[in-house]
């Protein structure tokens, strides 16, 4: 496998977990994605220059963490961030585990059939009632209930696998 193909594979593997990790610091998906993309670009430049990175995963997480710390120090973001969040501070390892778990869950959501995913997101992300979803999509309430039930059943099986992966 050549260097570029290997890096592309690493990108696909780490992009989403790193973005979820950065999101915990930035609380803004666009900024989190920018930080992660910058980390990959900088890492690629270092590798292209001949630098050896022994543990790419650890290096990327540290690079993203540093990018997030710089983001939080920026004057434009300092006023926008709520430093007194209700969620207790997590250790770096806890943030990594949580971001990887979140990424796997979102990957599972992305793999749901298109309409089922849409209905689930309207209910859980957007907070619409089953009646509102049914009206918006021209479906019966029973269809909406069935689609959400099927989506949650699929996601529960994924959550069990994620739990077993991280804690067994």
Coordinates of C-alpha atoms in Angstrom, one line a residue:
X1 CA 0.0 0.0 0.0
X2 CA 1.5 3.4 -0.9
X3 CA 1.8 6.3 1.5
X4 CA -1.2 8.3 0.0
X5 CA -3.5 5.3 0.1
X6 CA -2.5 4.5 3.7
X7 CA -3.1 8.1 4.7
X8 CA -6.5 8.2 3.0
X9 CA -7.4 5.0 4.9
X10 CA -6.3 6.7 8.2
X11 CA -8.3 9.8 7.2
X12 CA -11.5 7.7 6.7
X13 CA -10.9 5.9 10.0
X14 CA -10.1 9.0 12.2
X15 CA -12.0 11.9 10.6
X16 CA -15.3 11.4 12.3
X17 CA -14.1 10.5 15.8
X18 CA -11.6 13.4 15.7
X19 CA -14.5 15.8 14.6
X20 CA -16.6 14.6 17.5
X21 CA -13.7 15.1 19.8
X22 CA -13.1 18.6 18.6
X23 CA -16.8 19.3 18.8
X24 CA -16.6 18.8 22.6
X25 CA -14.2 21.7 22.8
X26 CA -15.7 24.0 20.1
X27 CA -19.4 23.3 20.3
X28 CA -19.5 24.3 16.6
X29 CA -19.4 21.6 13.9
X30 CA -17.9 23.9 11.3
X31 CA -15.1 24.9 13.5
X32 CA -14.5 21.3 14.7
X33 CA -14.3 20.2 11.1
X34 CA -11.9 23.0 10.2
X35 CA -9.6 22.1 13.1
X36 CA -9.6 18.4 12.1
X37 CA -9.0 19.2 8.4
X38 CA -6.1 21.4 9.4
X39 CA -4.7 18.7 11.6
X40 CA -4.7 16.2 8.6
X41 CA -3.2 18.8 6.2
X42 CA -0.4 19.6 8.7
X43 CA 0.2 15.9 9.4
X44 CA 0.4 15.2 5.6
X45 CA 2.9 18.0 5.2
X46 CA 5.0 16.6 8.0
X47 CA 4.9 13.1 6.6
X48 CA 5.7 14.4 3.1
X49 CA 8.8 16.1 4.5
X50 CA 10.0 12.8 5.9
X51 CA 9.0 13.1 9.5
X52 CA 8.3 9.8 11.2
X53 CA 5.1 9.7 13.3
X54 CA 5.2 6.5 15.4
X55 CA 1.6 6.6 16.7
X56 CA -0.6 8.4 14.2
X57 CA -3.8 8.2 16.2
X58 CA -2.2 9.7 19.3
X59 CA -0.5 12.4 17.2
X60 CA -3.7 13.4 15.5
X61 CA -5.7 13.6 18.7
X62 CA -2.9 15.8 20.3
X63 CA -2.8 18.0 17.2
X64 CA -6.6 18.4 17.2
X65 CA -6.6 19.1 21.0
X66 CA -3.9 21.8 20.4
X67 CA -6.0 23.2 17.6
X68 CA -9.0 23.3 19.9
X69 CA -7.0 25.0 22.7
X70 CA -5.9 27.7 20.2
X71 CA -9.6 28.0 19.1
X72 CA -10.7 28.6 22.7
X73 CA -8.0 31.2 23.2
X74 CA -9.0 33.2 20.1
X75 CA -10.7 36.5 21.1
X76 CA -13.6 35.9 18.6
X77 CA -14.6 32.7 20.4
X78 CA -13.8 33.6 24.0
X79 CA -17.0 35.6 24.4
X80 CA -19.2 33.0 22.6
X81 CA -18.1 30.1 24.7
X82 CA -19.9 29.2 27.9
X83 CA -17.1 28.4 30.4
X84 CA -19.6 27.3 33.1
X85 CA -21.0 24.3 31.3
X86 CA -23.1 21.9 33.3
X87 CA -21.2 18.9 32.0
X88 CA -18.2 18.1 34.2
X89 CA -14.7 18.3 32.6
X90 CA -13.6 15.0 31.1
X91 CA -10.1 13.7 30.9
X92 CA -8.5 13.5 27.4
X93 CA -8.9 9.8 27.3
X94 CA -12.6 10.1 28.2
X95 CA -13.1 12.6 25.4
X96 CA -11.4 10.3 22.9
X97 CA -13.6 7.3 24.0
X98 CA -16.7 9.4 23.9
X99 CA -15.9 10.9 20.5
X100 CA -15.2 7.5 19.0
X101 CA -18.4 6.1 20.4
X102 CA -20.4 9.1 19.1
X103 CA -18.8 8.7 15.7
X104 CA -19.7 5.1 15.6
X105 CA -23.3 5.9 16.5
X106 CA -23.5 8.6 13.8
X107 CA -22.1 6.1 11.3
X108 CA -24.9 3.7 12.3
X109 CA -27.4 6.5 11.8
X110 CA -26.0 7.3 8.4
X111 CA -26.4 3.7 7.4
X112 CA -30.1 3.6 8.1
X113 CA -32.4 3.7 5.1
X114 CA -32.8 7.2 3.8
X115 CA -36.4 7.8 4.9
X116 CA -36.0 6.0 8.2
X117 CA -33.0 8.2 9.0
X118 CA -34.9 11.3 8.0
X119 CA -37.8 10.4 10.2
X120 CA -35.6 9.6 13.2
X121 CA -33.7 12.8 12.9
X122 CA -36.9 14.9 12.6
X123 CA -38.0 13.3 15.8
X124 CA -34.8 13.1 17.9
X125 CA -32.7 15.9 16.6
X126 CA -35.4 18.4 15.5
X127 CA -37.9 17.5 18.3
X128 CA -40.9 17.2 16.0
X129 CA -43.9 15.1 17.2
X130 CA -45.0 12.1 15.3
X131 CA -48.0 14.0 14.1
X132 CA -45.8 16.9 12.8
X133 CA -43.6 14.4 11.0
X134 CA -46.6 12.6 9.5
X135 CA -48.0 15.9 8.3
X136 CA -44.7 17.1 6.9
X137 CA -43.9 13.9 5.0
X138 CA -47.5 12.9 4.1
X139 CA -47.4 9.7 6.1
X140 CA -49.6 8.1 8.6
X141 CA -48.7 8.3 12.3
X142 CA -48.4 4.5 12.4
X143 CA -45.8 4.6 9.6
X144 CA -43.8 7.2 11.5
X145 CA -44.0 5.1 14.7
X146 CA -42.9 2.0 12.9
X147 CA -40.0 3.8 11.2
X148 CA -38.7 5.2 14.5
X149 CA -39.2 1.9 16.3
X150 CA -37.2 0.1 13.6
X151 CA -34.5 2.8 13.6
X152 CA -34.1 2.6 17.4
X153 CA -34.0 -1.2 17.3
X154 CA -31.1 -1.0 14.8
X155 CA -29.3 1.6 16.8
X156 CA -29.7 -0.4 20.1
X157 CA -27.9 -3.3 18.6
X158 CA -25.1 -1.0 17.4
X159 CA -24.9 0.6 20.9
X160 CA -24.5 -2.8 22.5
X161 CA -21.7 -3.6 20.1
X162 CA -20.1 -0.2 20.8
X163 CA -20.4 -0.8 24.5
X164 CA -18.9 -4.3 24.2
X165 CA -16.0 -2.9 22.1
X166 CA -15.1 -0.2 24.6
X167 CA -15.8 -2.0 27.8
X168 CA -15.1 -5.7 27.4

